[in-house]
XYZ file of C-alpha atoms in Angstrom:
557
model
C 111.234 61.592 81.470
C 109.927 59.468 78.588
C 112.287 56.956 77.172
C 111.708 54.109 74.639
C 112.140 50.718 76.725
C 113.802 48.933 74.089
C 116.403 51.784 73.558
C 116.975 51.725 77.345
C 117.323 47.752 77.119
C 119.753 48.123 74.299
C 122.017 50.407 76.239
C 121.846 48.081 79.274
C 122.723 45.047 77.245
C 125.702 46.921 75.766
C 126.765 47.768 79.298
C 126.375 44.205 80.360
C 128.615 43.144 77.380
C 131.095 45.660 78.279
C 131.021 44.345 81.585
C 131.564 40.688 80.407
C 134.617 41.695 78.433
C 136.040 43.181 81.761
C 135.308 39.883 83.425
C 137.286 38.214 80.426
C 140.089 40.330 81.174
C 140.324 39.840 84.938
C 140.007 36.064 84.419
C 142.829 36.261 81.757
C 144.993 37.864 84.480
C 143.865 35.393 87.333
C 147.552 34.948 88.395
C 147.785 38.634 89.255
C 146.853 39.858 92.732
C 143.492 41.542 93.110
C 142.206 39.827 89.673
C 139.603 37.473 91.493
C 137.931 40.579 93.287
C 137.764 42.332 89.716
C 135.980 39.457 88.343
C 133.507 39.313 91.059
C 132.686 42.858 90.688
C 132.487 42.851 86.921
C 130.277 39.685 86.920
C 128.148 41.390 89.289
C 127.643 44.294 86.829
C 127.265 41.717 83.949
C 124.225 40.304 85.676
C 122.950 43.690 87.005
C 122.825 45.252 83.608
C 121.624 42.248 81.527
C 119.120 41.561 84.426
C 117.649 45.124 83.607
C 117.940 44.716 80.066
C 115.947 41.532 80.360
C 113.227 43.301 82.239
C 112.755 45.791 79.397
C 112.782 42.991 76.499
C 110.606 40.540 78.270
C 106.785 40.321 78.269
C 104.991 38.859 81.168
C 105.174 39.382 85.009
C 107.082 35.979 85.665
C 110.043 36.598 83.358
C 110.228 40.284 84.254
C 110.285 39.367 87.957
C 112.989 36.714 87.108
C 115.111 39.348 85.146
C 114.711 41.786 88.014
C 115.704 39.473 90.903
C 118.789 38.621 88.619
C 119.799 42.231 88.469
C 119.712 42.290 92.308
C 121.927 39.654 92.472
C 124.249 41.379 90.300
C 123.957 44.472 92.527
C 125.189 42.493 95.392
C 127.951 40.587 93.800
C 129.248 44.127 92.299
C 129.339 45.869 95.742
C 131.052 42.751 97.645
C 133.411 42.431 94.683
C 134.251 46.161 94.822
C 134.958 46.111 98.585
C 137.307 43.281 98.285
C 138.955 44.962 95.504
C 139.604 48.290 97.415
C 140.858 46.199 100.364
C 143.389 44.201 98.233
C 144.624 47.440 96.586
C 144.912 49.709 99.920
C 145.882 47.070 102.157
C 143.525 48.219 104.745
C 142.209 45.225 106.320
C 142.904 41.829 105.553
C 141.044 39.313 103.458
C 140.373 36.773 105.967
C 138.289 33.462 105.748
C 136.022 34.824 108.516
C 135.252 38.029 106.281
C 134.778 35.967 103.062
C 132.524 33.789 105.275
C 130.371 36.863 106.482
C 130.155 38.593 102.957
C 129.303 35.097 101.311
C 126.594 34.762 104.064
C 125.156 37.811 103.587
C 124.805 37.153 99.849
C 123.223 33.695 100.221
C 120.694 34.914 102.960
C 119.821 37.904 101.097
C 119.114 35.982 97.528
C 117.174 33.297 99.485
C 114.889 36.064 100.796
C 114.488 37.901 97.369
C 113.860 34.654 95.503
C 111.490 33.301 97.932
C 110.043 36.542 99.394
C 108.858 34.970 102.820
C 105.945 37.133 104.111
C 106.463 39.677 101.463
C 109.514 40.808 103.243
C 111.477 41.924 100.197
C 108.532 42.697 97.811
C 105.232 43.936 98.568
C 101.855 42.621 97.233
C 101.731 45.744 94.938
C 104.680 44.622 92.905
C 103.492 44.462 89.191
C 104.123 45.417 85.814
C 103.908 48.897 84.301
C 103.529 48.273 80.784
C 106.836 45.932 80.231
C 108.603 47.003 83.153
C 108.487 45.483 86.802
C 107.541 48.064 89.248
C 108.378 46.466 92.576
C 106.678 47.504 95.945
C 109.719 47.739 98.287
C 109.541 46.326 101.830
C 112.246 46.233 104.598
C 114.391 43.512 102.945
C 114.344 45.711 99.712
C 115.713 48.575 101.547
C 117.876 46.438 103.570
C 119.627 45.226 100.552
C 119.900 48.451 98.910
C 121.338 49.983 102.157
C 123.987 47.286 102.496
C 124.950 47.435 98.935
C 125.233 51.260 99.294
C 127.217 51.042 102.299
C 129.994 48.683 100.972
C 130.267 50.834 98.038
C 130.751 54.002 99.862
C 133.473 52.223 102.119
C 135.284 51.055 99.118
C 135.491 54.640 97.581
C 136.636 55.996 100.954
C 139.300 53.497 101.257
C 140.576 54.233 97.527
C 140.294 57.869 98.090
C 142.127 58.080 101.225
C 144.984 55.706 99.969
C 145.281 57.952 96.801
C 145.879 60.941 99.196
C 148.682 59.306 101.029
C 150.323 57.786 97.962
C 152.409 59.120 95.313
C 153.106 58.394 91.673
C 151.316 55.650 89.762
C 149.486 54.317 92.925
C 147.945 57.620 93.644
C 146.755 57.696 90.261
C 145.347 54.384 90.117
C 143.511 54.363 93.231
C 142.152 58.051 92.576
C 140.657 56.772 89.093
C 139.283 53.633 90.773
C 137.620 55.782 93.257
C 135.993 57.983 90.720
C 134.990 55.053 88.520
C 132.242 54.113 90.906
C 130.834 57.645 90.898
C 128.933 57.410 87.754
C 127.571 54.191 88.817
C 126.113 55.200 92.298
C 124.906 58.821 91.033
C 123.094 57.278 88.197
C 121.589 54.618 90.484
C 120.503 57.438 92.810
C 118.575 59.219 90.020
C 116.302 56.068 89.574
C 116.113 55.347 93.457
C 114.578 59.022 93.773
C 112.121 58.063 90.670
C 113.426 60.888 88.606
C 113.448 58.461 85.725
C 111.211 55.666 85.168
C 114.281 53.178 84.163
C 117.176 52.036 86.013
C 120.104 54.175 84.649
C 122.743 52.423 86.385
C 124.110 50.390 83.593
C 124.462 54.035 81.803
C 126.977 54.886 84.657
C 128.771 51.727 84.092
C 129.371 52.666 80.490
C 130.813 55.818 81.831
C 132.873 54.137 84.233
C 134.084 51.625 81.622
C 136.081 54.455 80.109
C 137.941 54.944 83.363
C 138.657 51.284 83.731
C 139.960 51.107 80.442
C 142.485 53.771 81.426
C 143.473 52.156 84.438
C 144.028 48.989 82.932
C 146.037 50.041 79.886
C 147.437 53.390 81.098
C 147.874 52.763 84.737
C 148.733 48.996 84.100
C 146.299 47.743 86.592
C 146.462 44.053 86.847
C 150.173 44.221 85.860
C 152.036 46.449 88.093
C 148.821 47.448 90.001
C 148.942 48.751 93.561
C 148.026 45.345 94.926
C 151.492 44.168 94.412
C 152.791 46.772 96.598
C 151.654 44.884 99.705
C 153.109 41.707 98.579
C 156.233 43.299 97.884
C 156.455 45.210 100.948
C 155.517 42.164 103.118
C 158.450 40.120 101.174
C 160.968 42.941 101.966
C 163.725 42.228 104.438
C 163.988 45.878 105.201
C 161.631 47.700 107.754
C 159.168 49.967 105.968
C 157.097 52.466 107.597
C 154.678 55.110 106.413
C 154.051 58.161 108.651
C 151.173 60.956 108.086
C 151.683 64.685 108.626
C 151.292 64.347 112.411
C 154.158 61.504 112.499
C 151.672 58.495 113.251
C 152.250 55.163 111.631
C 149.473 54.552 109.077
C 151.341 51.606 107.149
C 154.103 49.202 107.924
C 155.342 45.736 106.643
C 155.883 42.691 108.696
C 159.647 43.312 108.997
C 159.118 46.632 110.851
C 156.542 44.835 113.018
C 158.723 42.061 113.942
C 161.719 44.200 114.371
C 160.135 46.612 116.945
C 157.877 43.835 118.439
C 154.365 45.886 117.886
C 151.185 44.366 118.113
C 148.199 44.440 115.939
C 147.060 47.840 117.015
C 150.104 49.388 115.430
C 147.648 51.681 113.147
C 147.950 55.272 114.294
C 150.774 54.781 116.849
C 152.980 57.650 117.586
C 156.396 57.339 115.806
C 158.192 57.167 119.293
C 155.834 54.456 120.469
C 156.492 52.346 117.265
C 160.219 52.923 117.421
C 160.577 52.626 121.056
C 164.043 50.756 120.916
C 165.489 53.844 118.822
C 164.558 56.420 121.664
C 165.229 59.977 121.182
C 167.325 59.345 118.049
C 164.254 58.916 115.667
C 162.726 62.389 116.324
C 166.196 63.959 115.604
C 166.232 62.286 112.366
C 162.656 63.160 111.572
C 163.564 66.713 112.238
C 165.909 66.843 109.450
C 163.851 67.145 106.332
C 166.718 66.385 104.072
C 165.884 63.493 101.893
C 169.064 61.419 102.681
C 170.595 58.388 104.398
C 171.979 58.413 107.941
C 173.001 55.709 110.271
C 171.629 55.142 113.851
C 171.785 52.125 116.262
C 169.532 50.559 118.795
C 169.434 47.691 121.128
C 166.903 45.095 119.969
C 166.150 41.759 121.857
C 169.319 42.569 123.954
C 171.749 42.848 121.050
C 173.025 46.085 119.537
C 171.894 46.463 116.094
C 173.010 49.223 113.317
C 170.864 50.571 110.690
C 170.830 52.807 107.792
C 167.728 55.126 107.773
C 166.173 56.527 104.602
C 163.430 59.027 104.984
C 161.391 60.087 101.673
C 158.355 62.390 101.425
C 155.012 61.363 100.387
C 154.592 63.492 97.373
C 156.715 66.719 96.683
C 157.361 67.422 100.369
C 157.227 66.273 103.982
C 153.964 67.959 104.604
C 151.570 65.282 103.802
C 153.937 62.462 105.426
C 156.702 60.540 104.948
C 158.280 57.026 104.233
C 161.094 55.456 106.528
C 163.100 52.452 105.412
C 165.675 50.897 108.079
C 168.273 48.661 106.403
C 170.032 46.359 108.834
C 173.911 46.753 108.343
C 174.873 45.094 111.721
C 176.539 42.203 110.070
C 178.299 44.823 107.824
C 179.436 46.801 110.773
C 180.846 43.552 112.331
C 182.898 42.889 109.078
C 184.146 46.351 109.125
C 185.362 46.273 112.910
C 186.862 42.877 111.968
C 188.751 44.326 108.992
C 190.004 47.122 111.100
C 191.304 44.872 113.781
C 193.208 42.803 111.167
C 194.464 45.994 109.318
C 195.651 47.386 112.851
C 197.399 44.090 113.490
C 199.259 44.278 110.013
C 200.370 47.954 111.015
C 201.568 46.681 114.317
C 203.182 43.785 112.728
C 204.812 45.838 109.958
C 206.035 48.295 112.610
C 207.591 45.545 114.817
C 209.341 44.017 111.848
C 210.772 47.279 110.593
C 211.722 48.601 114.053
C 211.582 46.269 116.947
C 212.929 43.317 115.245
C 215.451 45.291 112.909
C 217.111 46.891 115.883
C 218.481 43.487 117.756
C 219.182 42.108 114.329
C 221.282 45.201 113.644
C 223.168 44.381 116.897
C 223.804 40.790 115.837
C 225.246 41.885 112.628
C 227.591 44.361 114.168
C 228.799 42.131 116.906
C 229.305 39.171 114.525
C 231.685 41.743 112.401
C 233.443 42.650 115.383
C 234.065 39.100 116.554
C 235.136 38.366 112.774
C 237.515 41.450 112.852
C 238.965 41.245 116.445
C 238.272 37.638 117.604
C 236.796 38.879 120.710
C 234.357 36.336 121.631
C 233.078 38.609 124.714
C 230.778 39.978 122.062
C 228.884 36.678 121.809
C 226.876 37.562 124.820
C 225.489 40.680 123.126
C 224.677 38.368 120.103
C 222.884 35.906 122.543
C 220.923 38.743 124.453
C 219.680 40.209 120.839
C 218.584 36.839 119.360
C 216.624 36.130 122.614
C 214.921 39.453 122.200
C 214.088 38.594 118.443
C 212.665 35.262 119.623
C 210.515 37.004 122.445
C 209.268 39.423 119.859
C 208.237 36.774 117.310
C 206.366 34.716 120.038
C 204.682 37.985 121.213
C 203.738 38.727 117.806
C 202.214 35.129 117.397
C 200.203 35.678 120.354
C 199.011 39.147 119.227
C 197.880 37.676 116.018
C 196.248 34.938 117.725
C 194.312 37.039 120.348
C 193.253 39.157 117.362
C 190.977 36.474 116.091
C 187.589 36.165 117.619
C 187.038 34.859 121.247
C 185.949 31.220 121.374
C 183.310 29.548 123.472
C 182.346 31.364 126.662
C 182.019 29.387 129.795
C 181.575 29.651 133.469
C 184.996 30.151 134.760
C 186.475 29.915 138.531
C 188.455 33.227 138.768
C 190.689 32.186 141.322
C 191.906 28.855 139.557
C 192.645 30.659 136.360
C 194.685 33.279 138.278
C 196.621 30.454 139.839
C 197.198 28.730 136.792
C 198.565 31.944 135.192
C 200.839 32.679 138.242
C 202.506 29.270 137.814
C 203.603 30.390 134.527
C 205.193 33.701 135.658
C 205.745 32.937 139.122
C 208.981 34.666 140.167
C 211.063 35.292 143.569
C 210.473 39.022 142.605
C 206.789 38.994 143.316
C 203.924 37.493 145.366
C 200.272 37.023 144.727
C 197.169 37.467 146.722
C 193.790 36.272 145.714
C 191.451 38.796 147.818
C 188.301 37.554 146.451
C 186.840 35.212 143.783
C 183.657 34.359 141.822
C 182.463 32.461 138.633
C 182.652 34.602 135.590
C 182.003 33.934 132.050
C 184.686 34.137 129.785
C 187.089 32.094 127.003
C 189.223 30.449 129.620
C 192.354 30.151 127.468
C 192.119 33.855 126.517
C 191.386 34.924 130.089
C 194.412 33.150 131.346
C 196.598 34.739 128.757
C 195.233 38.032 129.674
C 196.070 37.272 133.404
C 199.700 36.040 132.594
C 200.271 39.256 130.888
C 199.039 41.242 133.824
C 201.034 39.211 136.358
C 204.182 39.253 133.928
C 203.952 43.072 133.539
C 203.655 43.726 137.388
C 206.622 41.615 137.883
C 208.931 43.060 135.451
C 208.004 46.671 135.868
C 206.940 46.457 139.741
C 209.594 44.756 141.501
C 212.450 46.632 142.817
C 216.156 45.679 142.789
C 215.811 44.301 146.367
C 212.208 44.463 147.195
C 209.781 42.166 145.669
C 206.493 43.353 144.179
C 203.047 42.207 145.946
C 200.448 41.588 143.430
C 196.535 41.334 144.508
C 193.701 40.157 142.291
C 190.114 40.106 143.056
C 186.545 40.221 141.481
C 184.132 43.030 141.312
C 180.377 43.259 141.008
C 180.966 43.424 137.131
C 184.614 42.289 136.624
C 187.940 41.770 138.129
C 191.149 43.448 138.675
C 194.921 42.881 139.211
C 196.776 45.558 141.238
C 200.328 45.831 142.605
C 202.331 48.157 145.054
C 205.112 48.932 142.486
C 206.103 52.461 141.221
C 203.125 52.177 138.791
C 202.848 53.914 135.601
C 202.400 58.009 135.245
C 198.703 59.188 134.922
C 200.078 61.049 131.535
C 200.629 57.379 129.888
C 197.542 55.970 131.050
C 195.900 56.177 127.709
C 199.003 54.939 125.668
C 199.669 52.148 128.097
C 197.899 49.625 125.987
C 199.011 50.759 122.772
C 201.702 48.483 120.980
C 205.292 49.108 121.718
C 204.766 51.115 124.967
C 207.091 50.191 127.731
C 208.758 51.640 130.836
C 211.525 49.134 130.390
C 214.253 48.621 128.037
C 214.201 44.694 127.895
C 210.464 44.193 127.174
C 208.570 44.400 123.906
C 205.800 46.568 124.736
C 203.202 44.204 123.427
C 201.852 42.665 126.693
C 199.216 45.291 127.416
C 198.139 45.577 123.757
C 197.382 41.756 124.036
C 195.551 42.294 127.061
C 193.500 45.063 125.165
C 192.458 42.591 122.344
C 191.356 40.089 124.676
C 189.147 42.547 126.343
C 187.677 43.928 123.283
C 187.120 40.282 122.023
C 185.204 39.626 125.093
C 183.146 43.053 124.561
C 184.848 44.232 128.209
C 186.582 47.251 129.051
C 189.693 47.718 130.669
C 190.854 50.905 132.569
C 194.260 51.462 134.404
C 194.427 53.399 137.553
C 196.315 53.846 140.623
C 196.303 51.006 143.311
C 195.906 52.002 147.101
C 199.661 51.339 147.345
C 200.712 53.639 144.680
C 201.336 51.067 141.947
C 199.317 50.101 139.100
C 195.791 48.617 138.993
C 194.069 47.322 135.953
C 190.122 46.975 136.270
C 188.339 44.771 133.538
C 184.594 45.736 133.741
C 181.613 44.317 131.656
C 181.834 41.108 132.857
C 179.290 38.695 133.886
C 179.884 37.870 137.488
C 178.108 35.581 139.808
C 178.493 32.987 142.962
C 181.022 34.749 145.196
C 183.418 32.464 146.754
C 185.409 32.776 150.218
C 188.669 34.839 150.199
C 192.018 32.899 149.747
C 195.744 34.025 150.090
C 199.163 32.952 149.124
C-alpha cells in the first residue's frame, strides 16, 4: 500500500499531540487515584507516535534510528502504564513496590539493550534505511520486547473486560470502554507487524482510541468518579462487602470482611460457606432467598455473639450473574435495645407495684386510721403497723429490683461456699438449716451473687418451712453452675414458668419480687436459671452457664 511518508508522519505527529493533551489532563488530575498510571500510558503513546513521526521526517540513518528507538521506549511505557491502570481500576492485584520494581527493571534493561544493541541482540546488521524510513532487521531482543509488550496489553484488556462483565452501572460502562480503547491500537500495530503496510499505523489506531478516551473522561467521568475510587471506598467502609459470582464463589471483598471472617490472602474463589464459616448454614438459607431486601442474622465471632443486617443485591438486573453482600454490624444496637427493654420492663413492674401492691396496704392504713378516729379502738393500730411494714418491704425490694436491673459490675473469681455463708448470715432463721454439699471457685459479680443467694435462701425459709418443721436447705456447685434446693412443699410444676415473674407468690405476706430479682441477676451475668423439683420433693433452683473451676472439699453446717 503506497502512502506518502510525510502524510503518514503528519498523522503520527497529530496522534502524538493528542496523546500529549491526555498527558496534561492526567497530570492536572494527579490527586485522583489512577491518574499517574494514565500519565505513564499516554506519555508512552506520545513518545511512540512522535518517534515514528520523526522517523518519517528525518533524513539519514542516525536520526532515523534515534527516532525509532524513541518509539520503542514509548511502546514499553504505554504497555506498562496500561497494565498499571487496569490493575488499579479493577482491583485485581496490588501495585506493590516489588511489582513496580520488576516492571521498572524490565524497562531499564530492555532500553539498555535497545540503545546499545550488544552482539546485535535487538537489531541485526541488515537494519538500514528504506528511502527515508528505517527498516530494522529484528533479532531475539526485538521479538522479546514486542512479545512482552503484547502480553501486558492483552492482560490489561482481559482485566478490564472481565471486571466489566461482573460490574453494573457506570463502572461496567467505563471498564468496557477502556477495554475497547486498546483494541484499535493493537489491531493497527498487528497490521504493521504482518507487513501488510510499509508504515507503522499504530498512531492511527490511537486516534480512534482517543475518541473513546474522550467519552470515558468527560461522559464517564473517568479520573473523577472513576472506578478506581471504588476500591478505596470499599476498603474504608466499616461494613463488610463481599461480591459473589454466579456459582456463589467470592470474587471480591473489602478488608473489613476479611478481618471479620478471618480469611487469608487466598480468599479469591472461595465457596461462600468457606468464607462465611461463622455464619454456618444461615448464609445458604439467605442466599436461597432471591429477594433484594434486608434481613438479620447472628454469628459467634472471636467468642462473641454478633448481630448483623445482611443486604443482598444482584449484579445487574438479576441474580444470574452474581450478587453483592453487605453486612452491617448491629451488635451495639441490639445491646441498647435489650437494655431499653429491661428498663421498660422495670418501669412496667414499678408502675404495677405502685398502682396495686403499694396501694392495697395504703388503703388498709387509711381505713384503720378512720376506724380508730371513729371508734377510739386502738387495736386497729396493729393492722396499720403491719401495713406500713409491708409498704416499706415493697419499697426496699423495688429499690433492689432497680439496682439489679443495671449491668453486672466487675466479674471476679469467687469462692462459692464463702458467699453462701455470707448470704445465710443475713437470712438465717430457726425455721431453716443450710448444708453446703460442694463448693468451687466461680466467676461472678460478688455483690450481685450474694443478693441472688440471699433471695433464694430467704424464699426457701419463707415458703418451705412448716409450722413446726424447719426446712432443710442444700447448696452446691455443678460442672457449669450451682444450685439451691430445699425439702419444703415446693412449687407446682404448672407455676414453674411464672415463678420468676414479678408479683408471683404462694404466700400472703410476701412481695413476689424475690425471684424476679434472681432472674435479673442471672440475666445480667448471661446465665440461665431453671426451677425443678428437688430429690426431697421441694424446690430446686439451678443456675447454669457459669464458669466453674477448682473444686474444694465438701462442708456442712
